[in-house]
mmCIF file of C-alpha atoms in Angstrom:
data_model
loop_
_atom_site.group_PDB
_atom_site.id
_atom_site.type_symbol
_atom_site.label_atom_id
_atom_site.label_comp_id
_atom_site.label_asym_id
_atom_site.label_seq_id
_atom_site.Cartn_x
_atom_site.Cartn_y
_atom_site.Cartn_z
ATOM 1 C CA LEU A 15 237.035 165.270 92.934
ATOM 2 C CA MET A 16 237.837 167.227 89.751
ATOM 3 C CA MET A 17 234.316 166.634 88.328
ATOM 4 C CA ASN A 18 231.419 168.978 88.960
ATOM 5 C CA ARG A 19 229.550 167.810 92.083
ATOM 6 C CA ASP A 20 226.192 167.447 90.299
ATOM 7 C CA ASN A 21 227.820 165.459 87.483
ATOM 8 C CA ARG A 22 229.432 163.115 90.013
ATOM 9 C CA ARG A 23 226.048 162.475 91.588
ATOM 10 C CA LYS A 24 224.501 161.683 88.223
ATOM 11 C CA VAL A 25 227.300 159.278 87.310
ATOM 12 C CA LEU A 26 226.991 157.478 90.660
ATOM 13 C CA GLY A 27 223.190 157.472 90.567
ATOM 14 C CA ILE A 28 222.820 159.445 93.810
ATOM 15 C CA THR A 29 219.635 161.342 94.611
ATOM 16 C CA LYS A 30 219.862 164.427 96.773
ATOM 17 C CA MET A 31 217.373 163.216 99.393
ATOM 18 C CA GLY A 32 218.316 159.516 99.567
ATOM 19 C CA GLU A 33 220.315 157.667 102.232
ATOM 20 C CA LYS A 34 222.970 156.900 99.639
ATOM 21 C CA TYR A 35 223.399 160.648 99.196
ATOM 22 C CA LYS A 36 224.112 161.163 102.932
ATOM 23 C CA ILE A 37 226.778 158.432 102.985
ATOM 24 C CA TYR A 38 228.325 159.843 99.837
ATOM 25 C CA ARG A 39 228.487 163.386 101.304
ATOM 26 C CA MET A 40 230.096 162.091 104.520
ATOM 27 C CA LYS A 41 232.834 160.255 102.601
ATOM 28 C CA GLU A 42 233.315 163.266 100.355
ATOM 29 C CA LYS A 43 233.981 165.467 103.424
ATOM 30 C CA ILE A 44 236.462 162.927 104.848
ATOM 31 C CA VAL A 45 238.420 162.768 101.585
ATOM 32 C CA ILE A 46 238.567 166.569 101.339
ATOM 33 C CA LEU A 47 239.643 166.939 104.989
ATOM 34 C CA LEU A 48 242.344 164.294 104.664
ATOM 35 C CA PHE A 49 243.571 166.104 101.545
ATOM 36 C CA LEU A 50 243.740 169.396 103.469
ATOM 37 C CA CYS A 51 245.421 167.777 106.510
ATOM 38 C CA PHE A 52 247.993 165.871 104.458
ATOM 39 C CA PRO A 53 250.786 168.491 104.763
ATOM 40 C CA ALA A 54 250.409 168.487 108.547
ATOM 41 C CA LEU A 55 250.565 164.684 108.674
ATOM 42 C CA VAL A 56 253.676 164.685 106.510
ATOM 43 C CA ALA A 57 255.280 167.305 108.745
ATOM 44 C CA PHE A 58 254.538 165.182 111.805
ATOM 45 C CA ALA A 59 255.861 161.984 110.268
ATOM 46 C CA GLN A 60 258.914 163.381 108.502
ATOM 47 C CA GLY A 61 259.900 166.455 110.524
ATOM 48 C CA VAL A 62 259.457 168.970 107.674
ATOM 49 C CA GLY A 63 260.656 172.480 108.460
ATOM 50 C CA GLY A 64 262.762 171.409 111.423
ATOM 51 C CA ASN A 65 259.792 170.786 113.733
ATOM 52 C CA ILE A 66 260.705 168.599 116.678
ATOM 53 C CA TYR A 67 258.336 165.852 117.752
ATOM 54 C CA ARG A 68 257.255 166.366 121.362
ATOM 55 C CA PRO A 69 255.674 163.515 123.303
ATOM 56 C CA PRO A 70 252.768 164.399 125.622
ATOM 57 C CA ARG A 71 253.894 166.577 128.505
ATOM 58 C CA ASN A 72 252.607 164.197 131.143
ATOM 59 C CA SER A 73 254.324 161.141 129.650
ATOM 60 C CA MET A 74 257.467 161.969 131.618
ATOM 61 C CA ASP A 75 255.548 162.060 134.890
ATOM 62 C CA ARG A 76 253.732 158.797 134.116
ATOM 63 C CA TRP A 77 257.054 157.163 133.378
ATOM 64 C CA ALA A 78 258.396 158.284 136.751
ATOM 65 C CA MET A 79 255.329 156.835 138.472
ATOM 66 C CA LYS A 80 255.911 153.520 136.737
ATOM 67 C CA ASN A 81 259.494 153.410 137.948
ATOM 68 C CA THR A 82 258.528 154.013 141.576
ATOM 69 C CA ARG A 83 256.636 150.718 141.401
ATOM 70 C CA THR A 84 259.058 148.524 139.512
ATOM 71 C CA LYS A 85 262.634 149.847 139.603
ATOM 72 C CA VAL A 86 264.261 147.596 142.196
ATOM 73 C CA VAL A 87 267.908 147.008 141.365
ATOM 74 C CA VAL A 88 269.071 145.153 144.482
ATOM 75 C CA LYS A 89 266.327 144.056 146.811
ATOM 76 C CA HIS A 90 268.367 143.599 149.954
ATOM 77 C CA GLY A 91 270.226 146.893 150.004
ATOM 78 C CA ARG A 92 273.858 147.648 150.730
ATOM 79 C CA ASP A 93 276.001 146.382 153.585
ATOM 80 C CA LYS A 94 276.608 148.394 156.694
ATOM 81 C CA LYS A 95 279.602 148.252 159.026
ATOM 82 C CA LEU A 96 279.882 144.827 160.627
ATOM 83 C CA GLU A 97 278.877 144.768 164.280
ATOM 84 C CA VAL A 98 280.354 141.279 164.920
ATOM 85 C CA ALA A 99 284.105 140.899 164.516
ATOM 86 C CA ASN A 100 285.385 138.254 162.060
ATOM 87 C CA LEU A 101 281.868 137.326 160.918
ATOM 88 C CA ASN A 102 281.243 137.204 157.173
ATOM 89 C CA PHE A 103 277.712 138.448 156.576
ATOM 90 C CA GLU A 104 277.909 137.943 152.805
ATOM 91 C CA THR A 105 277.402 134.181 152.749
ATOM 92 C CA TYR A 106 275.821 131.480 154.853
ATOM 93 C CA SER A 107 277.861 129.984 157.682
ATOM 94 C CA PRO A 108 277.074 128.171 160.935
ATOM 95 C CA GLU A 109 278.504 131.194 162.742
ATOM 96 C CA LEU A 110 276.021 133.500 160.944
ATOM 97 C CA GLU A 111 273.120 131.233 161.858
ATOM 98 C CA ALA A 112 274.352 131.037 165.454
ATOM 99 C CA GLU A 113 274.504 134.819 165.690
ATOM 100 C CA ALA A 114 270.995 135.052 164.191
ATOM 101 C CA SER A 115 269.713 132.573 166.781
ATOM 102 C CA LYS A 116 270.846 135.039 169.469
ATOM 103 C CA GLY A 117 268.411 137.595 168.018
ATOM 104 C CA ASN A 118 270.975 139.773 166.212
ATOM 105 C CA ALA A 119 268.785 141.788 163.798
ATOM 106 C CA LYS A 120 271.531 142.280 161.256
ATOM 107 C CA ALA A 121 272.488 138.592 161.291
ATOM 108 C CA LEU A 122 268.821 137.662 160.818
ATOM 109 C CA TYR A 123 268.609 139.973 157.815
ATOM 110 C CA TYR A 124 271.739 138.596 156.146
ATOM 111 C CA LEU A 125 270.651 135.034 156.850
ATOM 112 C CA ALA A 126 267.386 135.835 155.019
ATOM 113 C CA LYS A 127 269.476 137.304 152.216
ATOM 114 C CA ALA A 128 271.557 134.116 152.002
ATOM 115 C CA TYR A 129 268.426 131.982 151.656
ATOM 116 C CA CYS A 130 266.993 134.422 149.104
ATOM 117 C CA PHE A 131 269.969 134.401 146.736
ATOM 118 C CA GLY A 132 271.497 131.026 147.589
ATOM 119 C CA ASN A 133 274.673 132.493 149.063
ATOM 120 C CA GLY A 134 276.392 129.402 150.486
ATOM 121 C CA VAL A 135 273.117 127.569 150.970
ATOM 122 C CA GLU A 136 270.188 126.283 148.908
ATOM 123 C CA VAL A 137 267.530 128.864 148.076
ATOM 124 C CA ASP A 138 264.675 128.539 150.546
ATOM 125 C CA LYS A 139 261.887 131.125 150.269
ATOM 126 C CA ALA A 140 260.160 129.954 153.438
ATOM 127 C CA LYS A 141 263.301 130.505 155.521
ATOM 128 C CA GLU A 142 263.946 133.802 153.772
ATOM 129 C CA LYS A 143 260.515 135.013 154.867
ATOM 130 C CA GLU A 144 260.936 133.680 158.399
ATOM 131 C CA PHE A 145 264.263 135.376 159.052
ATOM 132 C CA LEU A 146 263.343 138.568 157.209
ATOM 133 C CA PHE A 147 260.262 139.090 159.381
ATOM 134 C CA LYS A 148 262.234 138.318 162.564
ATOM 135 C CA SER A 149 264.762 140.965 161.554
ATOM 136 C CA ALA A 150 261.980 143.452 160.760
ATOM 137 C CA GLU A 151 260.305 142.794 164.104
ATOM 138 C CA LYS A 152 263.530 143.962 165.720
ATOM 139 C CA GLY A 153 263.400 147.134 163.620
ATOM 140 C CA TYR A 154 266.273 146.442 161.226
ATOM 141 C CA PRO A 155 265.772 149.092 158.465
ATOM 142 C CA GLU A 156 266.946 146.993 155.497
ATOM 143 C CA ALA A 157 264.515 144.215 156.437
ATOM 144 C CA LEU A 158 261.660 146.713 156.805
ATOM 145 C CA TYR A 159 262.522 148.152 153.376
ATOM 146 C CA CYS A 160 262.516 144.710 151.724
ATOM 147 C CA ILE A 161 259.115 143.782 153.150
ATOM 148 C CA GLY A 162 257.804 147.142 151.988
ATOM 149 C CA LEU A 163 259.001 146.364 148.462
ATOM 150 C CA ASP A 164 257.281 142.985 148.594
ATOM 151 C CA TRP A 165 253.939 144.590 149.501
ATOM 152 C CA LEU A 166 254.477 147.244 146.820
ATOM 153 C CA ASN A 167 255.050 144.684 144.076
ATOM 154 C CA GLY A 168 252.986 141.797 145.456
ATOM 155 C CA ASP A 169 255.763 139.207 145.361
ATOM 156 C CA ASN A 170 258.177 137.177 147.528
ATOM 157 C CA THR A 171 256.915 137.549 151.117
ATOM 158 C CA ALA A 172 253.637 139.198 150.026
ATOM 159 C CA ASP A 173 250.931 137.350 148.102
ATOM 160 C CA HIS A 174 249.254 140.499 146.757
ATOM 161 C CA VAL A 175 249.814 144.237 146.280
ATOM 162 C CA ASP A 176 248.955 146.363 149.307
ATOM 163 C CA TYR A 177 250.107 149.991 149.093
ATOM 164 C CA GLU A 178 249.019 150.864 152.623
ATOM 165 C CA GLU A 179 250.992 147.988 154.107
ATOM 166 C CA ALA A 180 254.007 148.866 151.951
ATOM 167 C CA HIS A 181 253.871 152.468 153.152
ATOM 168 C CA LYS A 182 253.862 151.384 156.813
ATOM 169 C CA TYR A 183 257.085 149.397 156.372
ATOM 170 C CA PHE A 184 258.751 152.118 154.302
ATOM 171 C CA MET A 185 257.875 154.698 156.948
ATOM 172 C CA LYS A 186 259.423 152.618 159.753
ATOM 173 C CA ALA A 187 262.636 152.242 157.743
ATOM 174 C CA ALA A 188 262.643 155.898 156.659
ATOM 175 C CA GLU A 189 262.449 157.017 160.275
ATOM 176 C CA GLN A 190 265.856 155.361 160.693
ATOM 177 C CA GLY A 191 267.229 157.167 157.632
ATOM 178 C CA GLN A 192 267.082 154.258 155.157
ATOM 179 C CA SER A 193 267.569 156.146 151.860
ATOM 180 C CA ASN A 194 265.483 153.996 149.515
ATOM 181 C CA SER A 195 262.611 153.969 152.004
ATOM 182 C CA CYS A 196 262.747 157.757 152.251
ATOM 183 C CA PHE A 197 262.241 157.888 148.498
ATOM 184 C CA TYR A 198 259.277 155.510 148.548
ATOM 185 C CA VAL A 199 257.633 157.364 151.430
ATOM 186 C CA GLY A 200 258.071 160.612 149.501
ATOM 187 C CA ALA A 201 256.659 159.041 146.340
ATOM 188 C CA ASP A 202 253.696 157.683 148.307
ATOM 189 C CA PHE A 203 252.845 161.136 149.645
ATOM 190 C CA TYR A 204 253.379 162.692 146.202
ATOM 191 C CA TYR A 205 251.126 160.278 144.288
ATOM 192 C CA GLY A 206 248.707 159.455 147.114
ATOM 193 C CA ARG A 207 249.681 155.795 147.005
ATOM 194 C CA GLY A 208 248.575 153.980 150.148
ATOM 195 C CA VAL A 209 248.224 157.315 151.951
ATOM 196 C CA LYS A 210 246.579 160.696 151.350
ATOM 197 C CA LYS A 211 248.503 163.113 149.148
ATOM 198 C CA ASN A 212 250.682 165.475 151.125
ATOM 199 C CA TYR A 213 253.117 167.493 149.030
ATOM 200 C CA GLN A 214 254.864 168.983 152.046
ATOM 201 C CA LEU A 215 255.732 165.553 153.425
ATOM 202 C CA ALA A 216 256.553 164.333 149.923
ATOM 203 C CA LEU A 217 259.190 167.019 149.506
ATOM 204 C CA LYS A 218 260.553 166.375 153.007
ATOM 205 C CA TYR A 219 261.239 162.690 152.405
ATOM 206 C CA LEU A 220 262.340 163.093 148.790
ATOM 207 C CA ASN A 221 264.926 165.658 149.888
ATOM 208 C CA LEU A 222 266.136 163.317 152.645
ATOM 209 C CA ALA A 223 266.674 160.631 150.004
ATOM 210 C CA ALA A 224 268.252 163.081 147.559
ATOM 211 C CA ASP A 225 270.725 164.206 150.220
ATOM 212 C CA ASN A 226 272.050 160.638 150.060
ATOM 213 C CA LYS A 227 272.227 160.853 146.227
ATOM 214 C CA ASN A 228 269.263 158.485 145.804
ATOM 215 C CA HIS A 229 268.792 158.128 142.036
ATOM 216 C CA GLN A 230 265.015 157.934 141.957
ATOM 217 C CA ALA A 231 264.525 160.803 144.402
ATOM 218 C CA LEU A 232 266.789 163.081 142.357
ATOM 219 C CA ASN A 233 264.810 162.246 139.202
ATOM 220 C CA LEU A 234 261.423 162.784 140.813
ATOM 221 C CA LEU A 235 262.512 166.101 142.331
ATOM 222 C CA GLY A 236 263.774 167.144 138.911
ATOM 223 C CA ILE A 237 260.359 166.348 137.421
ATOM 224 C CA ILE A 238 258.550 168.194 140.221
ATOM 225 C CA TYR A 239 260.548 171.384 139.682
ATOM 226 C CA ASP A 240 260.324 171.099 135.892
ATOM 227 C CA THR A 241 256.533 170.718 135.913
ATOM 228 C CA GLY A 242 255.839 172.923 138.941
ATOM 229 C CA THR A 243 253.468 170.290 140.313
ATOM 230 C CA CYS A 244 253.604 171.236 143.994
ATOM 231 C CA VAL A 245 256.268 173.959 143.983
ATOM 232 C CA GLN A 246 256.929 177.081 142.001
ATOM 233 C CA ARG A 247 258.335 175.944 138.671
ATOM 234 C CA ASP A 248 262.121 176.262 138.597
ATOM 235 C CA VAL A 249 263.750 174.813 135.489
ATOM 236 C CA ASN A 250 267.262 175.643 136.684
ATOM 237 C CA LYS A 251 266.717 173.679 139.887
ATOM 238 C CA ALA A 252 265.311 170.780 137.872
ATOM 239 C CA ILE A 253 268.427 170.820 135.692
ATOM 240 C CA GLN A 254 270.622 170.767 138.826
ATOM 241 C CA TYR A 255 268.905 167.609 140.116
ATOM 242 C CA PHE A 256 269.146 165.866 136.756
ATOM 243 C CA THR A 257 272.783 166.889 136.305
ATOM 244 C CA ILE A 258 273.774 165.430 139.683
ATOM 245 C CA ASN A 259 272.078 162.175 138.785
ATOM 246 C CA ALA A 260 273.296 162.108 135.191
ATOM 247 C CA ASN A 261 276.856 162.315 136.499
ATOM 248 C CA GLN A 262 276.047 159.208 138.569
ATOM 249 C CA ALA A 263 275.409 157.385 135.263
ATOM 250 C CA ASP A 264 271.636 157.297 135.790
ATOM 251 C CA GLY A 265 270.097 156.637 132.354
ATOM 252 C CA GLU A 266 266.800 158.384 133.036
ATOM 253 C CA ALA A 267 268.480 161.528 134.367
ATOM 254 C CA GLN A 268 270.713 161.573 131.288
ATOM 255 C CA ALA A 269 267.630 161.372 129.057
ATOM 256 C CA TYR A 270 265.894 164.188 130.956
ATOM 257 C CA LEU A 271 269.017 166.355 130.809
ATOM 258 C CA GLY A 272 269.304 165.657 127.086
ATOM 259 C CA ARG A 273 265.700 166.843 126.657
ATOM 260 C CA PHE A 274 266.565 170.264 128.075
ATOM 261 C CA TYR A 275 269.347 170.663 125.516
ATOM 262 C CA TYR A 276 267.108 169.196 122.794
ATOM 263 C CA TYR A 277 264.303 171.710 123.330
ATOM 264 C CA GLY A 278 266.417 174.594 124.640
ATOM 265 C CA ALA A 279 264.391 174.749 127.855
ATOM 266 C CA GLY A 280 266.123 176.660 130.644
ATOM 267 C CA ILE A 281 269.467 176.412 128.864
ATOM 268 C CA PRO A 282 270.564 177.359 125.316
ATOM 269 C CA ARG A 283 269.500 174.775 122.763
ATOM 270 C CA ASN A 284 272.407 172.522 121.874
ATOM 271 C CA LEU A 285 271.576 169.476 119.764
ATOM 272 C CA ASN A 286 275.150 168.170 119.911
ATOM 273 C CA LYS A 287 275.056 167.995 123.720
ATOM 274 C CA ALA A 288 271.538 166.556 123.579
ATOM 275 C CA PHE A 289 272.775 163.815 121.260
ATOM 276 C CA GLU A 290 275.694 163.031 123.603
ATOM 277 C CA TRP A 291 273.424 162.722 126.648
ATOM 278 C CA PHE A 292 270.947 160.546 124.739
ATOM 279 C CA GLN A 293 273.830 158.276 123.729
ATOM 280 C CA CYS A 294 274.861 157.931 127.393
ATOM 281 C CA SER A 295 271.266 157.272 128.395
ATOM 282 C CA ALA A 296 270.785 154.616 125.729
ATOM 283 C CA LYS A 297 274.014 152.870 126.762
ATOM 284 C CA ASN A 298 272.540 152.648 130.256
ATOM 285 C CA GLY A 299 269.420 150.989 128.867
ATOM 286 C CA CYS A 300 266.896 153.817 129.300
ATOM 287 C CA PRO A 301 263.890 153.471 126.915
ATOM 288 C CA MET A 302 263.370 157.255 126.833
ATOM 289 C CA GLY A 303 267.025 157.754 125.941
ATOM 290 C CA HIS A 304 266.708 155.261 123.074
ATOM 291 C CA PHE A 305 263.577 157.071 121.855
ATOM 292 C CA TYR A 306 265.250 160.476 121.700
ATOM 293 C CA LEU A 307 268.422 159.021 120.209
ATOM 294 C CA GLY A 308 266.191 157.554 117.512
ATOM 295 C CA LEU A 309 264.725 161.020 116.876
ATOM 296 C CA CYS A 310 268.240 162.446 116.514
ATOM 297 C CA TYR A 311 269.130 159.828 113.904
ATOM 298 C CA LYS A 312 265.788 160.245 112.110
ATOM 299 C CA TYR A 313 266.011 164.025 111.764
ATOM 300 C CA GLY A 314 269.787 164.530 111.843
ATOM 301 C CA TYR A 315 269.934 166.402 115.160
ATOM 302 C CA GLY A 316 273.505 166.424 116.477
ATOM 303 C CA THR A 317 274.445 163.696 114.011
ATOM 304 C CA SER A 318 273.887 162.629 110.407
ATOM 305 C CA VAL A 319 270.546 161.186 109.288
ATOM 306 C CA LYS A 320 270.481 157.388 109.666
ATOM 307 C CA PHE A 321 266.968 155.996 109.286
ATOM 308 C CA GLU A 322 267.964 152.387 109.950
ATOM 309 C CA GLU A 323 269.720 153.407 113.165
ATOM 310 C CA ALA A 324 266.633 155.376 114.210
ATOM 311 C CA VAL A 325 264.448 152.288 113.769
ATOM 312 C CA ILE A 326 266.820 150.229 115.939
ATOM 313 C CA HIS A 327 266.460 152.684 118.831
ATOM 314 C CA PHE A 328 262.703 153.167 118.353
ATOM 315 C CA THR A 329 262.314 149.375 118.446
ATOM 316 C CA PHE A 330 264.240 149.016 121.714
ATOM 317 C CA SER A 331 262.228 151.791 123.326
ATOM 318 C CA ALA A 332 258.910 150.508 121.961
ATOM 319 C CA ASN A 333 259.584 146.959 123.149
ATOM 320 C CA ASN A 334 260.144 148.385 126.626
ATOM 321 C CA GLY A 335 256.719 150.028 126.668
ATOM 322 C CA TYR A 336 257.544 153.660 125.836
ATOM 323 C CA ALA A 337 254.370 154.795 124.060
ATOM 324 C CA PRO A 338 255.781 157.707 121.966
ATOM 325 C CA ALA A 339 258.363 155.303 120.513
ATOM 326 C CA GLN A 340 255.608 152.848 119.626
ATOM 327 C CA THR A 341 253.830 155.602 117.692
ATOM 328 C CA LEU A 342 256.974 156.686 115.837
ATOM 329 C CA LEU A 343 257.876 153.092 115.013
ATOM 330 C CA GLY A 344 254.388 152.623 113.593
ATOM 331 C CA ILE A 345 254.887 155.715 111.417
ATOM 332 C CA CYS A 346 258.224 154.319 110.183
ATOM 333 C CA TYR A 347 256.515 151.093 109.081
ATOM 334 C CA HIS A 348 253.621 153.031 107.559
ATOM 335 C CA ASN A 349 255.921 155.253 105.489
ATOM 336 C CA GLY A 350 258.723 152.741 104.887
ATOM 337 C CA THR A 351 261.276 154.938 106.681
ATOM 338 C CA GLY A 352 264.363 152.921 107.600
ATOM 339 C CA VAL A 353 262.382 149.713 107.254
ATOM 340 C CA GLU A 354 260.258 147.970 104.631
ATOM 341 C CA LYS A 355 256.767 149.450 104.408
ATOM 342 C CA ASN A 356 254.218 147.279 106.193
ATOM 343 C CA TYR A 357 250.779 148.659 107.066
ATOM 344 C CA ALA A 358 249.823 145.681 109.237
ATOM 345 C CA THR A 359 252.946 146.057 111.384
ATOM 346 C CA ALA A 360 252.349 149.809 111.585
ATOM 347 C CA VAL A 361 248.836 149.219 112.926
ATOM 348 C CA SER A 362 250.113 146.680 115.473
ATOM 349 C CA TRP A 363 252.375 149.381 116.933
ATOM 350 C CA PHE A 364 249.602 151.986 116.834
ATOM 351 C CA ILE A 365 247.445 149.551 118.822
ATOM 352 C CA ARG A 366 250.118 149.192 121.523
ATOM 353 C CA SER A 367 250.658 152.925 121.702
ATOM 354 C CA ALA A 368 246.926 153.665 121.786
ATOM 355 C CA ASN A 369 246.379 151.185 124.603
ATOM 356 C CA ASN A 370 249.213 152.896 126.509
ATOM 357 C CA GLY A 371 247.301 156.189 126.302
ATOM 358 C CA ASP A 372 249.345 158.021 123.648
ATOM 359 C CA LYS A 373 247.022 160.461 121.855
ATOM 360 C CA ASP A 374 249.036 160.335 118.626
ATOM 361 C CA GLY A 375 248.918 156.540 118.593
ATOM 362 C CA GLN A 376 245.153 156.715 119.138
ATOM 363 C CA TYR A 377 244.818 159.227 116.302
ATOM 364 C CA PHE A 378 246.809 157.186 113.791
ATOM 365 C CA LEU A 379 244.994 154.005 114.818
ATOM 366 C CA GLY A 380 241.689 155.769 114.189
ATOM 367 C CA LEU A 381 242.907 156.882 110.754
ATOM 368 C CA SER A 382 243.990 153.329 109.960
ATOM 369 C CA TYR A 383 240.489 152.002 110.646
ATOM 370 C CA LEU A 384 238.984 154.903 108.709
ATOM 371 C CA THR A 385 241.082 154.321 105.584
ATOM 372 C CA GLY A 386 241.409 150.546 105.862
ATOM 373 C CA GLU A 387 245.211 150.647 105.762
ATOM 374 C CA GLY A 388 246.489 147.643 107.682
ATOM 375 C CA GLU A 389 243.038 146.894 109.094
ATOM 376 C CA ALA A 390 239.571 146.315 107.689
ATOM 377 C CA GLU A 391 237.721 149.604 107.243
ATOM 378 C CA ASP A 392 235.479 150.182 110.249
ATOM 379 C CA VAL A 393 234.057 153.656 110.840
ATOM 380 C CA SER A 394 232.653 152.828 114.292
ATOM 381 C CA VAL A 395 236.030 151.582 115.582
ATOM 382 C CA ALA A 396 237.721 154.559 113.939
ATOM 383 C CA LYS A 397 235.386 156.938 115.778
ATOM 384 C CA TYR A 398 236.102 155.164 119.076
ATOM 385 C CA TRP A 399 239.859 155.784 118.842
ATOM 386 C CA LEU A 400 239.527 159.266 117.359
ATOM 387 C CA GLU A 401 237.251 160.259 120.251
ATOM 388 C CA LYS A 402 239.848 158.969 122.725
ATOM 389 C CA ALA A 403 242.585 160.927 120.921
ATOM 390 C CA ALA A 404 240.436 164.085 120.905
ATOM 391 C CA LYS A 405 239.703 163.686 124.608
ATOM 392 C CA ASN A 406 243.470 163.507 125.200
ATOM 393 C CA GLY A 407 244.038 166.743 123.268
ATOM 394 C CA SER A 408 244.478 165.766 119.598
ATOM 395 C CA LYS A 409 243.211 168.647 117.442
ATOM 396 C CA ASP A 410 243.585 166.598 114.248
ATOM 397 C CA ALA A 411 241.275 163.961 115.705
ATOM 398 C CA GLU A 412 238.689 166.647 116.492
ATOM 399 C CA LYS A 413 238.725 167.805 112.854
ATOM 400 C CA ILE A 414 238.177 164.283 111.532
ATOM 401 C CA LEU A 415 235.346 163.676 113.999
ATOM 402 C CA GLU A 416 233.552 166.804 112.761
ATOM 403 C CA THR A 417 233.250 165.250 109.305
ATOM 404 C CA LEU A 418 231.846 162.023 110.734
ATOM 405 C CA LYS A 419 228.846 163.681 112.386
#
């Protein structure tokens, strides 16, 4: 690059009008652009100047959507007051089966539960289904909720996913005040899952669930008020929802609350408090909490810099599908930060992140194919991922694509 351009062409035997000249000029532009963009890439990867890495705004909302499909802690709900004196509903007994044979909806439900978990009897999925549906036919809310979950996830009593069918069962249970069903009905109306979107009804049912301190409803309401999706944006109200849930030891709420302190959004920025909430979140197994705790250790926010510790938390989060963590872990392997440098491993994480829709992962994967670091050089594949990154809002990808025209 230090040679005169005409001298370089003479040395390389390039004619101004030939095809070889066009290829040479394209590569020359790429090299110059990468040279100019290098400080920005370093700042992104290493946090120069105190810049804080921010994952895509909508990643939080996508994560909430994922949890409404899969976060089922205890399928069969909590016990209610016993209607039959001296009858133990928690385990199988001839007395429980006798009561179920009389058509007692609650006894039918707990008999299904016994066959599901093997409480005092051998696991029998066929009998679980039989008694669960009998209980649901009599309108028992916990049974209706369980069948709704099965249709939502396509397992146990359902052989495939059917959102419309799931919504019907959730609605029947929600009408009786079943808290978890109120949440799922609200989520269905919010996302348009199995039913047309209706934000008014979404808020109605989510608030009913939140009144009973439902963890997922409190988180989703916090997201709604933080993003202003279907209400006027109110960060303070969002913080109130997350605080209530964080104090219930909900890992996701603790991560969200930590984010507000981390960015200073709606409350004064306090990296020490952010670090504390991320620690709580990580202890409760939240991938987002592990990701942000990793950022704190990487950049020294609220704690001392510990690159190896950062990699541990990025790895946990990345292995649990959190795309921003997959990108950052790839950068750590690319730069040898807290781990031995390995371009091939870096690219493997960029691939996962890119396939999960993270624009930064798509951008770095495109660069990897463009430079041949960790993968064979392939301009066409590089353009494919850079175009995806640009479409998702990556300005750096747009600049690179301009040189490839």
